[in-house]
XYZ file of N, CA and C in Angstrom:
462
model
N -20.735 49.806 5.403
C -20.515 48.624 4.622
C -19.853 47.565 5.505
N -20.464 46.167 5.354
C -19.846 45.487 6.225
C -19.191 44.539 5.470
N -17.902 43.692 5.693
C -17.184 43.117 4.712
C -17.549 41.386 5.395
N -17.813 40.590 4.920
C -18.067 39.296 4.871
C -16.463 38.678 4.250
N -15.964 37.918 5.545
C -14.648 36.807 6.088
C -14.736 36.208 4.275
N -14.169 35.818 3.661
C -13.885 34.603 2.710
C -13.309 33.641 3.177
N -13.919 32.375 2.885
C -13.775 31.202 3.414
C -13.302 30.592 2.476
N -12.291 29.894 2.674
C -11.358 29.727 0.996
C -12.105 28.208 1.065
N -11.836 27.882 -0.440
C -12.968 26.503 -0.797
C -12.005 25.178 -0.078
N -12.963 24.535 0.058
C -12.170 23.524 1.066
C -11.794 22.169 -0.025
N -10.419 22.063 0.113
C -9.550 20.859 -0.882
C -9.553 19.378 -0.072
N -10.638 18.605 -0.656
C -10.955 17.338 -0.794
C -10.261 16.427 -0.364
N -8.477 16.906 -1.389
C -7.661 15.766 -1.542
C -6.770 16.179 -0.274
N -6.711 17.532 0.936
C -6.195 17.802 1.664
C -6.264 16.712 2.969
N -8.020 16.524 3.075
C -8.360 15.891 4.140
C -7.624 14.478 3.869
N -7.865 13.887 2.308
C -7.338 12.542 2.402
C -5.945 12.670 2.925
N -5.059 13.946 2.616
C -3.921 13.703 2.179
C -3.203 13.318 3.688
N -4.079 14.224 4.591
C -3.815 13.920 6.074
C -3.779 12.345 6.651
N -4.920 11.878 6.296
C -5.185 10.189 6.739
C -4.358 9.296 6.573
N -4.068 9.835 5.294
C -2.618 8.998 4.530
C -1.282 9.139 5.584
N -0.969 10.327 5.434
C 0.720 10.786 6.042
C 0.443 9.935 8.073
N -0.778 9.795 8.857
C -1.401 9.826 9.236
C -0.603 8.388 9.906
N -0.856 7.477 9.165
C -0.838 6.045 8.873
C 0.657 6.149 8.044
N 0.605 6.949 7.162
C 2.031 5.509 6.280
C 3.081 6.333 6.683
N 3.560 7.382 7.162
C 4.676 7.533 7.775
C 5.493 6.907 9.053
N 4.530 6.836 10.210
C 4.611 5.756 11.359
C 4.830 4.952 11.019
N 4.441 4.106 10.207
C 4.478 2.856 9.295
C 6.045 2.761 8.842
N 6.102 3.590 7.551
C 7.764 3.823 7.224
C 8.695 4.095 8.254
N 8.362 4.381 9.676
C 9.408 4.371 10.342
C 9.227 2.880 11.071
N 8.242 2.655 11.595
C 7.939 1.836 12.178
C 8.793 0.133 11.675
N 8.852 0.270 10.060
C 9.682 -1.077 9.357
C 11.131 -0.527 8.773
N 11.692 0.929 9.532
C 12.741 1.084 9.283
C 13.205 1.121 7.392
N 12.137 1.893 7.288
C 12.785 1.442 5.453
C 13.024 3.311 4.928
N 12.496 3.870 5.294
C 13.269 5.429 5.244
C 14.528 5.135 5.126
N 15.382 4.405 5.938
C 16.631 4.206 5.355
C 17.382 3.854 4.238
N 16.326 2.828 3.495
C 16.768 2.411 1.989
C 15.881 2.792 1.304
N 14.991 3.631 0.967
C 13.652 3.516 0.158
C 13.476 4.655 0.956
N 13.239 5.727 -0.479
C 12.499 7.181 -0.850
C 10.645 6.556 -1.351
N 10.098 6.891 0.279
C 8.739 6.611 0.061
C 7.722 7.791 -0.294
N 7.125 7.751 -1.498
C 5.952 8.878 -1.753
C 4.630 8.260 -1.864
N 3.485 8.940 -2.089
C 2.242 8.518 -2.122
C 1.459 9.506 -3.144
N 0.329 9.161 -3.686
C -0.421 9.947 -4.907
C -1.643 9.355 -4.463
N -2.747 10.649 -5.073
C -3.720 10.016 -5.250
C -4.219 9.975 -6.567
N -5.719 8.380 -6.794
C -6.144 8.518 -8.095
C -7.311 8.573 -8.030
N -7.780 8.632 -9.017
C -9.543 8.102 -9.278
C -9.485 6.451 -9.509
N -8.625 6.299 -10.465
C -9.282 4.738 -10.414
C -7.008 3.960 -11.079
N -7.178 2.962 -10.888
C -5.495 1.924 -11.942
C -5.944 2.054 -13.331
N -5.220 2.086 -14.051
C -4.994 1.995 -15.237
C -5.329 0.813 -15.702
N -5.291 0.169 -15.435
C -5.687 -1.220 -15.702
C -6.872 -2.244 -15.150
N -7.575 -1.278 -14.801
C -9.235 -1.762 -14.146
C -8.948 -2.734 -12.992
N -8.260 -2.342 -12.050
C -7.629 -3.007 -11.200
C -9.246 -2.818 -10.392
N -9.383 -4.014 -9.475
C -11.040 -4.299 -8.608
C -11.367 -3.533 -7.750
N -12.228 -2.780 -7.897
C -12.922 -1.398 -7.222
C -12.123 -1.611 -5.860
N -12.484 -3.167 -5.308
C -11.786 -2.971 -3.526
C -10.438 -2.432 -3.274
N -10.127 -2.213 -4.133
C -8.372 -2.287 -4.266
C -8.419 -0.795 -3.313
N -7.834 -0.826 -2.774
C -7.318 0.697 -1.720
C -6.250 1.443 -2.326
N -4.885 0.404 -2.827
C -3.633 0.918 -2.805
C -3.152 0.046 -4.047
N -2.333 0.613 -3.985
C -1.245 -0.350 -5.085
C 0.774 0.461 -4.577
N 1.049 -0.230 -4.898
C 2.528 0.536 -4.590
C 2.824 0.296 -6.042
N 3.928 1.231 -6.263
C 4.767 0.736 -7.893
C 6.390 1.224 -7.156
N 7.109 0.094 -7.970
C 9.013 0.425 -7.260
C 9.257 0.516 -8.356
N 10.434 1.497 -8.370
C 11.428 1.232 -9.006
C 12.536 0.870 -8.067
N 13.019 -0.067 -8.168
C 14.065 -1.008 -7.273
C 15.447 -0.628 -7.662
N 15.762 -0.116 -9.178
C 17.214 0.088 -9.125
C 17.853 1.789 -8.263
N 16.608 2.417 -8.217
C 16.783 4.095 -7.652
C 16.366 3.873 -6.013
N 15.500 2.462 -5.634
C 14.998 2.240 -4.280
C 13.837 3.404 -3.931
N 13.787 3.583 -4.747
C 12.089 4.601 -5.284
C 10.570 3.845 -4.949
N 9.431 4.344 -4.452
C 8.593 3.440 -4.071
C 7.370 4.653 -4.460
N 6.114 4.732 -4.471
C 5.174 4.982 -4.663
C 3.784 4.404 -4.152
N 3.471 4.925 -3.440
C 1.965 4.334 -3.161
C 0.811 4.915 -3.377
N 0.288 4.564 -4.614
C -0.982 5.325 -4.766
C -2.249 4.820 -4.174
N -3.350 5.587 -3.657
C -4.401 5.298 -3.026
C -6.044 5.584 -4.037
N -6.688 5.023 -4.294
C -7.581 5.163 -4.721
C -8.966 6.678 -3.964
N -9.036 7.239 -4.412
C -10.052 8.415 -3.506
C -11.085 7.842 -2.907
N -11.907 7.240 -3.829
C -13.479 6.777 -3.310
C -12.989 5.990 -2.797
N -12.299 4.797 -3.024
C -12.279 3.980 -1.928
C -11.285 4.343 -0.513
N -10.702 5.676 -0.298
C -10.022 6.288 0.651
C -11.255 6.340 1.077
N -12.171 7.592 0.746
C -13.042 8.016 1.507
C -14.168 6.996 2.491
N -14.193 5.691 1.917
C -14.991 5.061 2.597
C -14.193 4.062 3.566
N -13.117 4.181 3.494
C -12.126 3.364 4.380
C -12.142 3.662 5.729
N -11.927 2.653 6.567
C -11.553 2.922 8.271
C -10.744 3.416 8.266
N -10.102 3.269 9.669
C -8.935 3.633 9.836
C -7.994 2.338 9.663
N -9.144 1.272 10.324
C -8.060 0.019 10.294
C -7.898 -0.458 8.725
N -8.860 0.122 7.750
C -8.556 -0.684 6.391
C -7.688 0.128 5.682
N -7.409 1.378 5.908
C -6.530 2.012 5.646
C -5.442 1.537 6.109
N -4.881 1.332 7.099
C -3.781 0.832 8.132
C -3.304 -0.201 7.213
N -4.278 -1.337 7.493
C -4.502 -2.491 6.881
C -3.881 -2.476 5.455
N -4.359 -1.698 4.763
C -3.862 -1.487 2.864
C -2.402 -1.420 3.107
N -2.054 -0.328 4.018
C -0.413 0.438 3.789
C 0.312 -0.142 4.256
N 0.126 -1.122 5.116
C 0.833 -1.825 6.053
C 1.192 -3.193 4.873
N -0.069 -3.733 4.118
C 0.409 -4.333 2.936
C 1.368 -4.119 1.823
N 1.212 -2.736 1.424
C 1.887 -2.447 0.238
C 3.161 -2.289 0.639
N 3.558 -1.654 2.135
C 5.082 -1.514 2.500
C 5.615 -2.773 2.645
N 4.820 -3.851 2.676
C 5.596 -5.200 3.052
C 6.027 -6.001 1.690
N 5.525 -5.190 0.515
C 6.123 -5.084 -1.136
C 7.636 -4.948 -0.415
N 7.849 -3.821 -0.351
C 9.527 -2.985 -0.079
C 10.182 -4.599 1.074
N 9.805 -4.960 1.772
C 10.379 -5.775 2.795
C 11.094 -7.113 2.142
N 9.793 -7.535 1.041
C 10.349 -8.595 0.120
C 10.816 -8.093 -1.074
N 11.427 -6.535 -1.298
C 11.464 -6.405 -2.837
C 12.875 -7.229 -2.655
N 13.926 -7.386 -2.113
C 15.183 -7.927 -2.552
C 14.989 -8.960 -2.994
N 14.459 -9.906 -2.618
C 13.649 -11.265 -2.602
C 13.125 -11.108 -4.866
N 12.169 -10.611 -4.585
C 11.232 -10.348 -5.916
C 12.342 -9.950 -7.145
N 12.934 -8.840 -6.569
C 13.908 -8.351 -7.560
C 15.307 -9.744 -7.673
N 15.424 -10.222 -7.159
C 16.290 -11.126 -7.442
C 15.776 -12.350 -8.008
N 14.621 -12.741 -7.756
C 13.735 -13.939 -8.876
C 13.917 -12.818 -10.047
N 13.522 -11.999 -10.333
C 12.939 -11.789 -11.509
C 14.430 -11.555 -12.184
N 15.672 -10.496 -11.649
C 16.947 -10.941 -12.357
C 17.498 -12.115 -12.760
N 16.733 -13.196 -11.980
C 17.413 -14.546 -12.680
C 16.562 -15.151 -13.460
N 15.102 -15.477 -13.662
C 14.502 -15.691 -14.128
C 13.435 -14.722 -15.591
N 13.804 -13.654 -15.520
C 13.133 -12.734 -16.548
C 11.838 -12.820 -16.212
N 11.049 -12.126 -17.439
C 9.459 -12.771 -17.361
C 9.134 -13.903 -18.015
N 8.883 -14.769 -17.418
C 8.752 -16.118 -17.431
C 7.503 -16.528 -16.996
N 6.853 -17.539 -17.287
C 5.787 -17.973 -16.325
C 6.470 -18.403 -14.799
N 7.239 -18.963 -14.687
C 7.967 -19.000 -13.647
C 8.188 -17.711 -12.784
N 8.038 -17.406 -13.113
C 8.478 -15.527 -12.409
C 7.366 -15.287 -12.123
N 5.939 -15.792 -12.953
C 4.630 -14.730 -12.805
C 4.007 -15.826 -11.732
N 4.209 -16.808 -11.723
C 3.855 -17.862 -10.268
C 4.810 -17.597 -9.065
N 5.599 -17.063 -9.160
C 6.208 -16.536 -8.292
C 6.363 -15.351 -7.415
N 5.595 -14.603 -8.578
C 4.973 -12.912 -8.161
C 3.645 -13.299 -7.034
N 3.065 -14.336 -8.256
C 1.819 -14.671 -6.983
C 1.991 -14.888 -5.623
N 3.163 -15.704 -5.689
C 3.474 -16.335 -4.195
C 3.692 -15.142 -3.751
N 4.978 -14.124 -3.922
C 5.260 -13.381 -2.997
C 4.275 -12.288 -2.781
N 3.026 -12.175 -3.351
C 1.634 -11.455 -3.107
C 1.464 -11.903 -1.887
N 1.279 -13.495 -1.960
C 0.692 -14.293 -0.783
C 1.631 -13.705 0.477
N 2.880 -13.909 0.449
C 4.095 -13.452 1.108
C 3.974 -12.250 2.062
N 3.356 -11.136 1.227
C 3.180 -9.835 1.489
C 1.600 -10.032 2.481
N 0.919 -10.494 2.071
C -0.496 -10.837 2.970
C -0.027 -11.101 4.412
N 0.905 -12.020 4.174
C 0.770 -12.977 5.450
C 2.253 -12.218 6.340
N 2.843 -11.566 5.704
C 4.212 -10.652 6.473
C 3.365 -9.781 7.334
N 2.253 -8.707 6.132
C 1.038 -7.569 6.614
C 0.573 -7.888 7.553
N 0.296 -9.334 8.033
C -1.134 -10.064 8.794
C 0.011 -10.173 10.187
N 0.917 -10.103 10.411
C 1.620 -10.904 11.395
C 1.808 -9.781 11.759
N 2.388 -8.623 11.016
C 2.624 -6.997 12.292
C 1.613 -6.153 12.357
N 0.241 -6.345 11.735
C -1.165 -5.596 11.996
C -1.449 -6.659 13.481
N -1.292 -7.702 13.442
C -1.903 -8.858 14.465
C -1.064 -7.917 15.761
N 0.231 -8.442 15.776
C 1.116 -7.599 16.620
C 0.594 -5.968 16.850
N 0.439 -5.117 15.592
C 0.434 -3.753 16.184
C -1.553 -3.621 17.282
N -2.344 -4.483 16.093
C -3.838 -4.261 16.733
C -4.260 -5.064 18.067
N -3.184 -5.802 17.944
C -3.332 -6.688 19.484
C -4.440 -7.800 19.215
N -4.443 -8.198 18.072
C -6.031 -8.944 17.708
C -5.414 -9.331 16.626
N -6.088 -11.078 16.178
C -6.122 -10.978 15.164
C -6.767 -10.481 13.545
N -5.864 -10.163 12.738
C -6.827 -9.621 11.711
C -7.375 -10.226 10.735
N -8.636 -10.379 9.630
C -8.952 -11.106 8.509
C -8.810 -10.576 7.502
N -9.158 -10.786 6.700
C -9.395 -10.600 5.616
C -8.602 -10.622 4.275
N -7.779 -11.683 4.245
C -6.715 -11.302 3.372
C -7.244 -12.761 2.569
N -7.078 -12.827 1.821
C -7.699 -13.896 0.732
C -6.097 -14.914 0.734
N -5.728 -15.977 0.797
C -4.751 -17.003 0.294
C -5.285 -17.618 -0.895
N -5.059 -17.636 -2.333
C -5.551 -18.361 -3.485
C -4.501 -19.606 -3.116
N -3.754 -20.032 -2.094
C -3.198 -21.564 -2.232
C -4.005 -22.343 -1.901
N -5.119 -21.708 -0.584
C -5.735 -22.400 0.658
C -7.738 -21.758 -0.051
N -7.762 -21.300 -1.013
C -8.398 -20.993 -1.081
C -9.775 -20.159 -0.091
N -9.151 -19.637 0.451
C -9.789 -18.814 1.518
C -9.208 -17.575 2.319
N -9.694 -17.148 3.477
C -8.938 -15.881 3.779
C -8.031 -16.437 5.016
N -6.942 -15.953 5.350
C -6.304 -15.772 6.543
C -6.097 -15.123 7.426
């Protein structure tokens, strides 16, 4: 009798889970925020809120625990570079860079329309923080980031 090896079934979310730690840990050290901010990551199928297929990432804070979260979308993991991956995480950590900033509009202002034109901006904020240390880390400049002030990408 000859016994045939078992090949244990191979986990999907393992390979992503690598790409991820891969990229956003270097990253978290790289902007020094391990020091203030407990960073984790998840994966999903899709936002809760029909957020636009391109979407890669989203971060969610909780700012009073300095708690952070970055969830990654699967399908759109799987079809990602390396640089649009890079690219995503390198965005969402630059959330954490301006949260003092964000969290302090929104303590003085509540939710307000004022606050929600202001969220926009510091979106824009986060683009253009992302765009200046991907430029720096890729040695090139990078595109693709949409400005709704300038109506176009930067």
């Amino acid at each position: 009798m000859t016994l045939t090896p078992v090949t244990p079934p191979v986990d999907p979310d393992e390979a992503r889970r690598k790409r991820i730690e891969a990229v956003l840990y270097p990253w978290i050290d790289r902007l020094g925020l391990a020091a203030e901010w407990s960073i984790s990551y998840g994966l999903t199928s899709r936002f809760a809120r029909g957020k636009a297929s391109a979407v890669f990432a989203r971060i969610v804070v909780n700012h009073p625990y300095r708690r952070a979260v970055i969830q990654y979308v699967r399908k759109n993991l799987d079809i990602a570079t390396e640089e649009e991956l890079t690219d995503s995480t390198v965005h969402e950590l630059a959330h954490l860079l301006l949260q003092p900033l964000a969290q302090r509009i929104t303590d003085l202002l509540g939710e307000s329309y004022i606050a929600t034109e202001l969220a926009q901006a510091s979106e824009t904020a986060c683009d253009r923080v992302a765009l200046c240390l991907l430029t720096a880390y890729w040695g090139k400049p990078r595109g693709g980031y949409f400005d709704p002030y300038t109506d176009g990408h930067i």
